[in-house]
Short mmCIF file of C-alpha atoms and ligand atoms in Angstrom, two decimals:
data_model
loop_
_atom_site.label_atom_id
_atom_site.label_comp_id
_atom_site.label_asym_id
_atom_site.label_seq_id
_atom_site.Cartn_x
_atom_site.Cartn_y
_atom_site.Cartn_z
CA MET A 1 0.00 0.00 0.00
CA ARG A 2 1.37 3.39 -1.06
CA ILE A 3 -0.23 6.43 0.52
CA LEU A 4 0.24 9.93 -0.83
CA LEU A 5 0.10 12.52 1.91
CA THR A 6 -0.55 16.11 0.88
CA ASN A 7 -2.26 19.28 2.11
CA ASP A 8 -2.91 22.90 1.22
CA ASP A 9 -1.31 24.48 4.31
CA GLY A 10 2.19 23.78 3.01
CA VAL A 11 4.96 21.26 3.56
CA SER A 12 5.97 22.76 6.92
CA SER A 13 2.60 22.04 8.54
CA LEU A 14 2.95 19.99 11.72
CA ALA A 15 -0.10 18.02 10.60
CA LEU A 16 1.97 16.24 7.93
CA THR A 17 4.41 14.90 10.54
CA GLN A 18 1.55 13.66 12.68
CA LEU A 19 -0.31 12.07 9.76
CA ARG A 20 2.88 10.33 8.63
CA ARG A 21 3.14 8.87 12.14
CA VAL A 22 -0.37 7.41 12.08
CA LEU A 23 -0.38 6.31 8.42
CA SER A 24 3.04 4.61 8.33
CA PRO A 25 1.72 1.35 9.84
CA PHE A 26 -0.54 0.94 6.78
CA GLY A 27 2.15 1.20 4.13
CA ARG A 28 4.72 3.47 2.54
CA VAL A 29 3.80 7.12 3.01
CA ILE A 30 5.07 9.63 0.44
CA THR A 31 4.59 13.29 1.33
CA ILE A 32 4.25 15.68 -1.61
CA ALA A 33 3.00 19.05 -0.43
CA PRO A 34 3.04 22.68 -1.59
CA ASP A 35 6.15 24.62 -0.54
CA ARG A 36 3.93 27.33 0.99
CA ASN A 37 0.38 27.91 2.13
CA GLN A 38 -2.02 27.24 -0.75
CA SER A 39 -5.27 27.40 1.22
CA ALA A 40 -8.37 28.29 -0.83
CA THR A 41 -6.64 27.59 -4.15
CA SER A 42 -9.40 25.09 -4.89
CA HIS A 43 -8.64 22.78 -7.82
CA SER A 44 -6.24 25.08 -9.63
CA LEU A 45 -3.44 23.70 -11.75
CA THR A 46 -0.14 25.37 -12.58
CA LEU A 47 0.10 25.34 -16.37
CA HIS A 48 1.96 28.53 -17.31
CA ARG A 49 5.31 27.96 -15.62
CA PRO A 50 7.43 24.93 -14.70
CA LEU A 51 7.09 23.17 -11.35
CA ARG A 52 10.13 22.71 -9.13
CA ILE A 53 10.23 19.71 -6.83
CA HIS A 54 12.58 19.64 -3.84
CA THR A 55 13.41 16.72 -1.57
CA VAL A 56 12.75 17.79 2.02
CA GLY A 57 13.23 14.43 3.74
CA GLU A 58 12.95 10.70 3.19
CA ASP A 59 9.89 10.12 0.97
CA ALA A 60 9.03 13.80 1.38
CA TYR A 61 8.95 16.47 -1.32
CA SER A 62 7.82 20.05 -1.73
CA VAL A 63 6.34 21.44 -4.94
CA ASP A 64 6.10 25.14 -5.79
CA GLY A 65 2.50 24.65 -6.84
CA THR A 66 -1.00 23.81 -5.66
CA PRO A 67 -2.36 20.72 -3.90
CA THR A 68 -3.73 19.47 -7.23
CA ASP A 69 -0.25 19.89 -8.75
CA CYS A 70 1.10 17.75 -5.91
CA VAL A 71 -1.34 14.93 -6.65
CA LEU A 72 -0.53 15.08 -10.36
CA VAL A 73 3.19 14.94 -9.53
CA ALA A 74 2.50 11.79 -7.55
CA PHE A 75 0.60 10.14 -10.39
CA HIS A 76 2.64 11.31 -13.36
CA GLY A 77 5.97 12.35 -11.89
CA GLN A 78 9.28 10.65 -11.40
CA LEU A 79 8.62 9.58 -7.84
CA GLY A 80 7.85 5.90 -8.36
CA GLU A 81 4.59 4.01 -8.55
CA PRO A 82 1.34 5.96 -8.19
CA PRO A 83 -0.35 5.84 -4.78
CA ASP A 84 -3.25 3.57 -3.80
CA LEU A 85 -4.77 6.19 -1.51
CA VAL A 86 -4.46 9.95 -1.08
CA VAL A 87 -4.84 11.54 2.34
CA SER A 88 -5.02 15.35 2.36
CA GLY A 89 -4.66 17.46 5.47
CA ILE A 90 -5.02 17.88 8.26
CA ASN A 91 -6.21 21.33 7.31
CA HIS A 92 -5.80 24.00 9.95
CA GLY A 93 -9.41 25.18 9.83
CA PRO A 94 -12.80 23.81 8.82
CA ASN A 95 -13.81 22.56 5.39
CA MET A 96 -17.55 22.28 5.78
CA GLY A 97 -20.49 23.11 3.54
CA GLU A 98 -19.58 25.29 0.57
CA ASP A 99 -15.97 25.43 1.81
CA VAL A 100 -15.39 22.29 -0.26
CA PHE A 101 -15.57 24.40 -3.44
CA TYR A 102 -12.72 26.67 -2.29
CA SER A 103 -10.63 24.19 -0.36
CA GLY A 104 -7.27 23.02 -1.69
CA THR A 105 -7.36 20.25 0.92
CA VAL A 106 -10.58 18.82 -0.50
CA ALA A 107 -9.43 19.45 -4.09
CA ALA A 108 -6.45 17.15 -3.56
CA ALA A 109 -8.79 14.37 -2.44
CA ILE A 110 -11.05 15.06 -5.44
CA GLU A 111 -8.03 14.82 -7.74
CA ALA A 112 -7.26 11.41 -6.22
CA VAL A 113 -10.70 10.18 -7.29
CA LEU A 114 -10.24 11.71 -10.75
CA GLN A 115 -6.99 9.75 -10.97
CA GLY A 116 -8.81 6.55 -9.96
CA VAL A 117 -7.91 6.08 -6.29
CA PRO A 118 -9.80 6.96 -3.10
CA GLY A 119 -9.24 10.35 -1.49
CA ILE A 120 -9.65 11.35 2.13
CA ALA A 121 -9.61 15.02 3.19
CA ALA A 122 -9.28 15.88 6.87
CA SER A 123 -9.68 19.23 8.60
CA LEU A 124 -9.46 20.39 12.20
CA VAL A 125 -12.13 22.92 13.05
CA THR A 126 -10.03 25.59 14.71
CA ARG A 127 -7.70 28.45 13.86
CA GLN A 128 -5.96 28.16 17.23
CA PRO A 129 -2.37 26.87 17.39
CA THR A 130 -2.21 23.07 17.68
CA ASP A 131 0.27 20.25 17.12
CA PHE A 132 -2.39 18.01 15.46
CA THR A 133 -1.47 14.98 17.61
CA ASP A 134 -5.01 14.16 18.75
CA SER A 135 -6.65 14.93 15.41
CA ALA A 136 -4.09 12.76 13.57
CA ASP A 137 -4.88 9.87 15.93
CA ILE A 138 -8.54 10.19 14.90
CA VAL A 139 -7.67 10.29 11.19
CA GLY A 140 -5.44 7.23 11.62
CA ARG A 141 -8.25 5.26 13.25
CA LEU A 142 -10.72 6.30 10.55
CA VAL A 143 -8.29 5.35 7.76
CA ARG A 144 -7.79 1.95 9.41
CA GLN A 145 -11.58 1.38 9.38
CA VAL A 146 -11.77 2.45 5.73
CA LEU A 147 -8.94 0.06 4.82
CA GLU A 148 -10.60 -2.80 6.72
CA ARG A 149 -13.83 -2.24 4.80
CA GLY A 150 -11.94 -1.99 1.54
CA LEU A 151 -11.37 1.00 -0.65
CA THR A 152 -13.54 1.81 -3.60
CA ARG A 153 -12.00 3.86 -6.38
CA ARG A 154 -14.69 6.55 -6.23
CA MET A 155 -14.52 6.94 -2.45
CA LEU A 156 -14.17 10.55 -1.39
CA LEU A 157 -14.50 11.30 2.30
CA ASN A 158 -14.47 14.77 3.83
CA ILE A 159 -13.63 14.58 7.53
CA ASN A 160 -14.01 17.51 9.94
CA ILE A 161 -12.77 17.10 13.49
CA PRO A 162 -13.94 19.26 16.40
CA PHE A 163 -11.18 21.00 18.36
CA LEU A 164 -11.84 19.22 21.65
CA PRO A 165 -9.82 17.09 24.06
CA PRO A 166 -10.10 13.42 22.92
CA LYS A 167 -12.36 12.49 25.85
CA LYS A 168 -14.85 15.22 24.91
CA ILE A 169 -15.36 13.87 21.40
CA LYS A 170 -18.69 12.05 21.36
CA GLY A 171 -18.25 9.86 18.29
CA VAL A 172 -18.50 9.93 14.53
CA LYS A 173 -21.49 11.13 12.50
CA VAL A 174 -21.93 10.46 8.82
CA THR A 175 -23.19 13.80 7.56
CA ARG A 176 -24.20 15.88 4.56
CA LEU A 177 -22.67 19.21 3.57
CA GLY A 178 -24.15 22.15 5.44
CA THR A 179 -24.88 25.65 4.20
CA ARG A 180 -22.79 28.69 4.96
CA VAL A 181 -24.18 32.03 5.96
CA TYR A 182 -22.01 34.53 4.14
CA GLU A 183 -20.79 37.71 5.78
CA ASP A 184 -19.36 40.76 4.08
CA THR A 185 -15.83 39.68 3.26
CA LEU A 186 -14.31 42.34 1.03
CA VAL A 187 -12.40 44.94 3.01
CA ARG A 188 -11.45 48.23 1.32
CA LYS A 189 -8.33 50.06 2.54
CA VAL A 190 -5.93 52.68 1.30
CA ASP A 191 -2.26 51.84 0.74
CA PRO A 192 0.66 54.14 1.75
CA ARG A 193 0.57 55.71 -1.74
CA GLY A 194 -3.08 56.66 -1.52
CA GLN A 195 -4.37 53.87 -3.75
CA ASP A 196 -7.36 51.74 -2.81
CA TYR A 197 -6.79 48.06 -2.22
CA PHE A 198 -9.13 45.24 -1.32
CA TRP A 199 -8.65 42.24 0.91
CA ILE A 200 -10.91 39.19 0.87
CA GLY A 201 -11.51 37.93 4.37
CA GLY A 202 -13.51 39.52 7.14
CA GLU A 203 -15.14 37.49 9.87
CA ASP A 204 -15.00 33.72 10.06
CA PRO A 205 -18.08 32.38 8.30
CA VAL A 206 -20.96 30.82 10.15
CA TRP A 207 -23.22 28.00 9.04
CA ARG A 208 -26.90 27.26 9.20
CA PRO A 209 -27.25 24.81 12.10
CA ASP A 210 -29.31 22.27 10.13
CA GLU A 211 -29.48 18.81 11.66
CA GLY A 212 -27.54 16.10 9.87
CA THR A 213 -24.99 18.54 8.49
CA ASP A 214 -21.24 18.57 8.96
CA PHE A 215 -21.47 21.84 10.87
CA HIS A 216 -24.21 20.64 13.20
CA SER A 217 -22.32 17.46 14.06
CA VAL A 218 -18.99 19.15 14.68
CA HIS A 219 -20.69 21.80 16.78
CA ALA A 220 -22.27 19.05 18.91
CA GLY A 221 -18.86 17.41 19.47
CA HIS A 222 -18.88 14.68 16.83
CA VAL A 223 -16.33 13.97 14.14
CA SER A 224 -18.10 14.60 10.82
CA VAL A 225 -17.53 12.23 7.90
CA THR A 226 -19.22 13.39 4.69
CA PRO A 227 -19.08 11.12 1.65
CA LEU A 228 -18.85 13.26 -1.48
CA GLN A 229 -19.46 12.45 -5.12
CA LEU A 230 -18.26 14.30 -8.18
CA GLU A 231 -21.53 14.07 -10.13
CA LEU A 232 -22.67 17.72 -10.24
CA THR A 233 -25.42 17.35 -12.82
CA ASP A 234 -28.76 18.71 -11.58
CA HIS A 235 -31.03 15.98 -12.92
CA GLY A 236 -34.24 17.75 -11.87
CA ALA A 237 -33.24 20.90 -13.75
CA ARG A 238 -32.20 18.77 -16.70
CA ALA A 239 -35.74 17.42 -16.99
CA ASP A 240 -37.18 20.95 -16.67
CA LEU A 241 -34.82 22.37 -19.29
CA GLN A 242 -35.70 19.59 -21.69
CA GLU A 243 -39.31 20.75 -21.52
CA TRP A 244 -38.31 24.30 -22.41
CA GLY A 245 -37.46 23.12 -25.92
CA LEU A 246 -34.35 25.30 -26.13
CA THR A 247 -33.33 26.22 -29.68
CA PRO A 248 -29.92 27.35 -31.01
MN1 MN B 1 -5.59 25.21 4.39
#
């Protein structure tokens, strides 16, 4: 079993060390991660400049690109056989609800499925400093259960872990994606030369507390496991549109 370990927080994230610790018993772990923080780069690919790959340790490489670049390097690069499983994370911050469309962490797991192997994305729901020891233990135990059940090539799991002491975590809930409540997130400022500039950010987003969602479960102290699929077609709308009789 070869496991590709990647993330979007960058190769220096402590989470990679901790995940390597818990994943090593299952097989050979190869870390290929961005050389800097690539959070919220979604599924972007670097196509207009070369990629540089640096060895940063045994079976560990940095890439001056995005998480998706890292997965492609693993599948099509010079680093040996392609992986059987891709684990992405642990992200330092939540990836719940519509976050999955922006997340580089989740994109890496999606790319795994596009390449024909299962992908697991894991995120810790906090911005506070952490060493990821406890959250990695949880990911390791979940990966073991997935491996025992057997991997399916289309398997894409999005895991969000509450930032609680291990004893306070109530269990695991299989959830659906929640819905964000968006806040104003474009800040206008003036630079030292009198020019306007804009900064995307603002307050941390909040979610609608709908039961059965990732947000609701994490908020109640459960680890959230959301199975995702890549089929985005809206079949109901497809039927409606067919009735419109659209013409060119
Ligand atoms: Mn991130």
